PDB file of C-alpha atoms in Angstrom:
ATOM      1  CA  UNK A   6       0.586  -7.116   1.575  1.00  0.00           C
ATOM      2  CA  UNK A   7       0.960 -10.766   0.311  1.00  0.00           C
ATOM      3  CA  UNK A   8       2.702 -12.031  -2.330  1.00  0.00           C
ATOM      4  CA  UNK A   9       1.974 -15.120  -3.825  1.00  0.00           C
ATOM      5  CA  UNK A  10       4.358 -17.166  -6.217  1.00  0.00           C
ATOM      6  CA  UNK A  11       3.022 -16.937  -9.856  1.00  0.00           C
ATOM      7  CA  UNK A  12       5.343 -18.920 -12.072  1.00  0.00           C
ATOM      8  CA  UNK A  13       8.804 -20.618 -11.305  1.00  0.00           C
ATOM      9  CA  UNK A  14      10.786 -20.713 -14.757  1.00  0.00           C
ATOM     10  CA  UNK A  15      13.781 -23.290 -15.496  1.00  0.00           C
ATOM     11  CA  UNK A  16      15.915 -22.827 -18.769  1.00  0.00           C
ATOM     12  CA  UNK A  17      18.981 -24.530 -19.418  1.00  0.00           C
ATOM     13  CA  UNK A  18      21.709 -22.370 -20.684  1.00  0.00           C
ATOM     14  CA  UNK A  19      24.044 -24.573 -22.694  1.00  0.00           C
ATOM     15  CA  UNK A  20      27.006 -22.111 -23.084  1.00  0.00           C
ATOM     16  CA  UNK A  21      27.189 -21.813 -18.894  1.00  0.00           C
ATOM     17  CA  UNK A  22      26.054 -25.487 -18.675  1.00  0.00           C
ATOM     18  CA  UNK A  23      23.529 -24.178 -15.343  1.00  0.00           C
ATOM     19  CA  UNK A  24      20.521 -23.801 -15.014  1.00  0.00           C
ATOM     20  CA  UNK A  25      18.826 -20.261 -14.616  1.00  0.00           C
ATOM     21  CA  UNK A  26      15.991 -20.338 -12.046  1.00  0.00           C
ATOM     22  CA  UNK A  27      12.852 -16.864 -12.452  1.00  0.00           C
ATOM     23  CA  UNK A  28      10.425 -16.213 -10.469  1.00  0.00           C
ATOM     24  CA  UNK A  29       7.449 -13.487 -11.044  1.00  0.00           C
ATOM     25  CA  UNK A  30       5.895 -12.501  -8.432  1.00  0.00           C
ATOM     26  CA  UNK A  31       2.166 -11.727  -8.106  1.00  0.00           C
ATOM     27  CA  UNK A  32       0.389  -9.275  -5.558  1.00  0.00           C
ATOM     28  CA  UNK A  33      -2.907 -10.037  -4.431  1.00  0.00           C
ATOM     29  CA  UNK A  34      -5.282  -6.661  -4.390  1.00  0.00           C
ATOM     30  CA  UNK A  35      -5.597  -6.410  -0.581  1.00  0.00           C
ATOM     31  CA  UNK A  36      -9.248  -4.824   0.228  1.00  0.00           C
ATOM     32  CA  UNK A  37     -10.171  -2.521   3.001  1.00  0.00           C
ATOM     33  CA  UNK A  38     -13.366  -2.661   4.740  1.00  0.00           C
ATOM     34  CA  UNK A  39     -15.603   0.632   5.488  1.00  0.00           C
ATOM     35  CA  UNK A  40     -15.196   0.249   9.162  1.00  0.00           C
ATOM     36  CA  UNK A  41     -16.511   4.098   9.250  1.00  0.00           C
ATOM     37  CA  UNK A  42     -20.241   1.502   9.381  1.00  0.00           C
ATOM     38  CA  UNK A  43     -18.746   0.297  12.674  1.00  0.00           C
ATOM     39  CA  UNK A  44     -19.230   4.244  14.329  1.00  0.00           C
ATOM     40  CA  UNK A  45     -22.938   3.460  14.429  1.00  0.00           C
ATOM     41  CA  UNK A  46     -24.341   1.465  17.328  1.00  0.00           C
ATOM     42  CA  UNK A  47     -26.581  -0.283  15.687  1.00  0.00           C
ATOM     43  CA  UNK A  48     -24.658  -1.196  12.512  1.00  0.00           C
ATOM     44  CA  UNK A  49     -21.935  -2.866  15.165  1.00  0.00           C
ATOM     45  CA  UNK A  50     -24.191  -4.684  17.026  1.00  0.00           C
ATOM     46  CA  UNK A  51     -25.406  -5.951  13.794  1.00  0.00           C
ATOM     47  CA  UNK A  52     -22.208  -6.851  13.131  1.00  0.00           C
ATOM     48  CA  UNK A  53     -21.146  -8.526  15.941  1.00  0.00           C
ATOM     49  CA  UNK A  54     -24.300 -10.284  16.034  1.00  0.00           C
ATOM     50  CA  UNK A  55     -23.234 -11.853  12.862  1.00  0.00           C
ATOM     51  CA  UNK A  56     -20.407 -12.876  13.508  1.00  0.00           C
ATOM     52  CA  UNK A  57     -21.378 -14.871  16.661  1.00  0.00           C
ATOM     53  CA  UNK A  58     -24.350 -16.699  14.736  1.00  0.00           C
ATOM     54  CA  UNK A  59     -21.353 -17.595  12.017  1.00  0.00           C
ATOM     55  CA  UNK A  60     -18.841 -18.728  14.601  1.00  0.00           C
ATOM     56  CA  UNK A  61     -21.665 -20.746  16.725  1.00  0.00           C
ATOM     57  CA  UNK A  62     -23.113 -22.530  13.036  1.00  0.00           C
ATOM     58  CA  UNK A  63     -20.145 -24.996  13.116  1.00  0.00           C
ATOM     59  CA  UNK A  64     -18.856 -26.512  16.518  1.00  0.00           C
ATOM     60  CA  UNK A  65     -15.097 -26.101  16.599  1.00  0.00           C
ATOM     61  CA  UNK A  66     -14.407 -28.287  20.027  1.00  0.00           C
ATOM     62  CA  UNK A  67     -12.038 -31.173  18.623  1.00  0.00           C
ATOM     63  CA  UNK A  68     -11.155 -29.589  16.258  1.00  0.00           C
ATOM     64  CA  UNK A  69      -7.382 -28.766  15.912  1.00  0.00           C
ATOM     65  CA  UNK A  70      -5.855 -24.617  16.307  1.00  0.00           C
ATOM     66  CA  UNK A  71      -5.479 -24.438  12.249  1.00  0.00           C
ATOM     67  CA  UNK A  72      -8.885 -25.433  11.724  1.00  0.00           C
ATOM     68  CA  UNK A  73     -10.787 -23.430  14.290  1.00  0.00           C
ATOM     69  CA  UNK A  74      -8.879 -20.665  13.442  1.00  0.00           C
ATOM     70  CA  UNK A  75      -9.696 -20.938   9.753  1.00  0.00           C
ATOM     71  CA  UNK A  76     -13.155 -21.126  10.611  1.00  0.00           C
ATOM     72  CA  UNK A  77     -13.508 -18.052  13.368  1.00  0.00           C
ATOM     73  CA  UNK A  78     -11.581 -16.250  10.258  1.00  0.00           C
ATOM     74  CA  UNK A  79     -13.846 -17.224   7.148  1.00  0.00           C
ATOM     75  CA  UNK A  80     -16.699 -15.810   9.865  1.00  0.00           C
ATOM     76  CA  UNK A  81     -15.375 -12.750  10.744  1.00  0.00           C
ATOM     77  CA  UNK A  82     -14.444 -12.196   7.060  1.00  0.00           C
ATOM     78  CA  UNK A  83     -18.252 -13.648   5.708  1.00  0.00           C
ATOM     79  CA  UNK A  84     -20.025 -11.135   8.134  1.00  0.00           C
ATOM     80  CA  UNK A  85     -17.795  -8.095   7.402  1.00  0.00           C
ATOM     81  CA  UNK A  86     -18.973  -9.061   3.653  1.00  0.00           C
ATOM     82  CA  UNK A  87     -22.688  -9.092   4.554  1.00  0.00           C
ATOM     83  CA  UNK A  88     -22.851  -5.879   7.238  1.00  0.00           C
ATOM     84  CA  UNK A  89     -20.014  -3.980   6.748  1.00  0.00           C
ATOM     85  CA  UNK A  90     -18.935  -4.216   3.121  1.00  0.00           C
ATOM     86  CA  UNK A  91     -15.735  -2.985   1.060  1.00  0.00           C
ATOM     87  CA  UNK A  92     -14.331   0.349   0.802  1.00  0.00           C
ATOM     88  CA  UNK A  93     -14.107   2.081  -2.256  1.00  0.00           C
ATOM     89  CA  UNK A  94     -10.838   3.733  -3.414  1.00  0.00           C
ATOM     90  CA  UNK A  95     -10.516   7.235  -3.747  1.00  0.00           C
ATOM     91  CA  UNK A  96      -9.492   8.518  -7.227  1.00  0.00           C
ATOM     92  CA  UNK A  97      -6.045  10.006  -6.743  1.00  0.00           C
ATOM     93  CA  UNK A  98      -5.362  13.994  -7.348  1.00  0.00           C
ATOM     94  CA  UNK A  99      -3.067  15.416  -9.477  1.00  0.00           C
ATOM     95  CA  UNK A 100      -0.576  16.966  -6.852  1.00  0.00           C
ATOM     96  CA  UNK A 101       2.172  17.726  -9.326  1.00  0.00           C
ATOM     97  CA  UNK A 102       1.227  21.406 -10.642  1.00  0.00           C
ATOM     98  CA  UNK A 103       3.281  23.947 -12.786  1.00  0.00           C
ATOM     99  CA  UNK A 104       4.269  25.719  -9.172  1.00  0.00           C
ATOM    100  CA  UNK A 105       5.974  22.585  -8.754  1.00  0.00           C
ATOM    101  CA  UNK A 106       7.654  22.140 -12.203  1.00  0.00           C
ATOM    102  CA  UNK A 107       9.197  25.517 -11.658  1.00  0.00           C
ATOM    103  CA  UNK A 108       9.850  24.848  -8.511  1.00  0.00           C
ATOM    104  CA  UNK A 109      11.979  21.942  -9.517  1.00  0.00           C
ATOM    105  CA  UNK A 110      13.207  23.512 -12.697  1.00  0.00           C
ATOM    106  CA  UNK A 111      14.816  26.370  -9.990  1.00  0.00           C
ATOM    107  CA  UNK A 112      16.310  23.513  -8.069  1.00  0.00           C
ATOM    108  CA  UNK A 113      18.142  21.823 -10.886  1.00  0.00           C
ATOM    109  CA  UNK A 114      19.810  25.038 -11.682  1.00  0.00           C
ATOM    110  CA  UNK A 115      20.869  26.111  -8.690  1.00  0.00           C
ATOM    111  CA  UNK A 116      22.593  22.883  -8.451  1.00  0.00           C
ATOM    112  CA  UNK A 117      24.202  23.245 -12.139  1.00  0.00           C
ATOM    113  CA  UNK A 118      25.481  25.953 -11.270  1.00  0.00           C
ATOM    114  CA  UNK A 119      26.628  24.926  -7.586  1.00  0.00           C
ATOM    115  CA  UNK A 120      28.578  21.808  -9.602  1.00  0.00           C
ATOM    116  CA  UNK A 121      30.528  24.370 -12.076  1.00  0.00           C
ATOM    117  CA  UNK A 122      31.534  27.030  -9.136  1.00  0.00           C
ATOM    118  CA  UNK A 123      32.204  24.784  -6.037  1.00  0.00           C
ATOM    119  CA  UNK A 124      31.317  28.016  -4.302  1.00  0.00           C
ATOM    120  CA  UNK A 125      29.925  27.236  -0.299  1.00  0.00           C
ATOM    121  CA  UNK A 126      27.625  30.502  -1.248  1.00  0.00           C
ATOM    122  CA  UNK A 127      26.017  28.475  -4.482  1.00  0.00           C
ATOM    123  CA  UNK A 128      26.038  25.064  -2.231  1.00  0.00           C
ATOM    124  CA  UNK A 129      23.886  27.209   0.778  1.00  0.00           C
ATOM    125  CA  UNK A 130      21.656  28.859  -1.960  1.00  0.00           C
ATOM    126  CA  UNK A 131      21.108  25.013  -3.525  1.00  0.00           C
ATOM    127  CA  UNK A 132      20.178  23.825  -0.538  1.00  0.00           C
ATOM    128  CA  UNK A 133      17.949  26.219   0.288  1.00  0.00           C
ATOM    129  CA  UNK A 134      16.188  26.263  -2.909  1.00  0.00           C
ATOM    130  CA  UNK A 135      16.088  22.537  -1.961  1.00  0.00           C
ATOM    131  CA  UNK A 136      14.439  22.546   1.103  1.00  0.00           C
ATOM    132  CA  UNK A 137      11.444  24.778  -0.270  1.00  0.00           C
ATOM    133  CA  UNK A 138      11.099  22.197  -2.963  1.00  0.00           C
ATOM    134  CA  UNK A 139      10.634  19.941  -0.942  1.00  0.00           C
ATOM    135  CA  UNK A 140       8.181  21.671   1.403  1.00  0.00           C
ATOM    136  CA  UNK A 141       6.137  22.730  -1.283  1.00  0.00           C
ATOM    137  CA  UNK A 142       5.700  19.115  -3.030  1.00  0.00           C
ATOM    138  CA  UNK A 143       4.688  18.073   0.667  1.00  0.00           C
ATOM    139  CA  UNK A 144       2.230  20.557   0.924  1.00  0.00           C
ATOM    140  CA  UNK A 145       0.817  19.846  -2.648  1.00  0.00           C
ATOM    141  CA  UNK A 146       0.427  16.283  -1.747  1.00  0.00           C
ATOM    142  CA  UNK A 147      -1.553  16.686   1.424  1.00  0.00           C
ATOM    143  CA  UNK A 148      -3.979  18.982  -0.735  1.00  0.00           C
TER     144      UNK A 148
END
């Protein structure tokens, strides 16, 4: 993931007599390509076809490492655009379910009551009711 600077802030604080330095921070939306286009013969040879008609368009002898490299990149990036395209995200599913809330709900009481007693029997019965909490929000998210 890359994070670009955004905005650099300076205020001068009297009462200190410093000055206070922000920064925001800005992500750039990183995009996946459908490489699941690749799995097809043709559609790769396509691709790689591309991509060695974009690399020969522009010589890069003489040129110096940043710049060749900035062009073999731009081409490889240029023919994913034309053959292989972006990937489209998924919609996210609700994973959190009343099976859960309960689930949780138990939890939290078992460790109320763990806190008041200081009994090892409560503290074993917490954890356990822990540790299928956990195994069933695991399972809910891989659904």
């Amino acid at each position: 993931m890359s994070v670009t600077y955004s905005q650099l802030v300076f205020s001068h604080l009297s009462s200190f007599g410093h000055l206070a330095c922000k920064a925001s921070l800005k992500e750039k939306k990183q995009h996946n390509w459908n490489i699941e286009v690749l799995c097809e013969d043709e559609k790769r040879r396509e691709y790689a076809e591309e991509i060695k008609i974009q690399i020969e368009k522009e010589n890069i002898e003489g040129k110096s490492i940043d710049e060749s490299w900035e062009h073999i990149r731009a081409s490889i990036e240029e023919s994913a655009k034309k053959r292989i395209g972006r990937k489209r995200n998924e919609a996210r599913k609700e994973w959190y379910n009343e099976n859960c809330s309960e689930r949780v709900l138990a939890k939290k009481k078992a460790r109320l009551k763990w806190i008041k007693t200081m009994r090892n029997e409560d503290r074993e019965e917490y954890e356990k009711i822990r540790k299928d909490c956990k195994k069933l929000i695991r399972k809910s998210k891989r659904e």
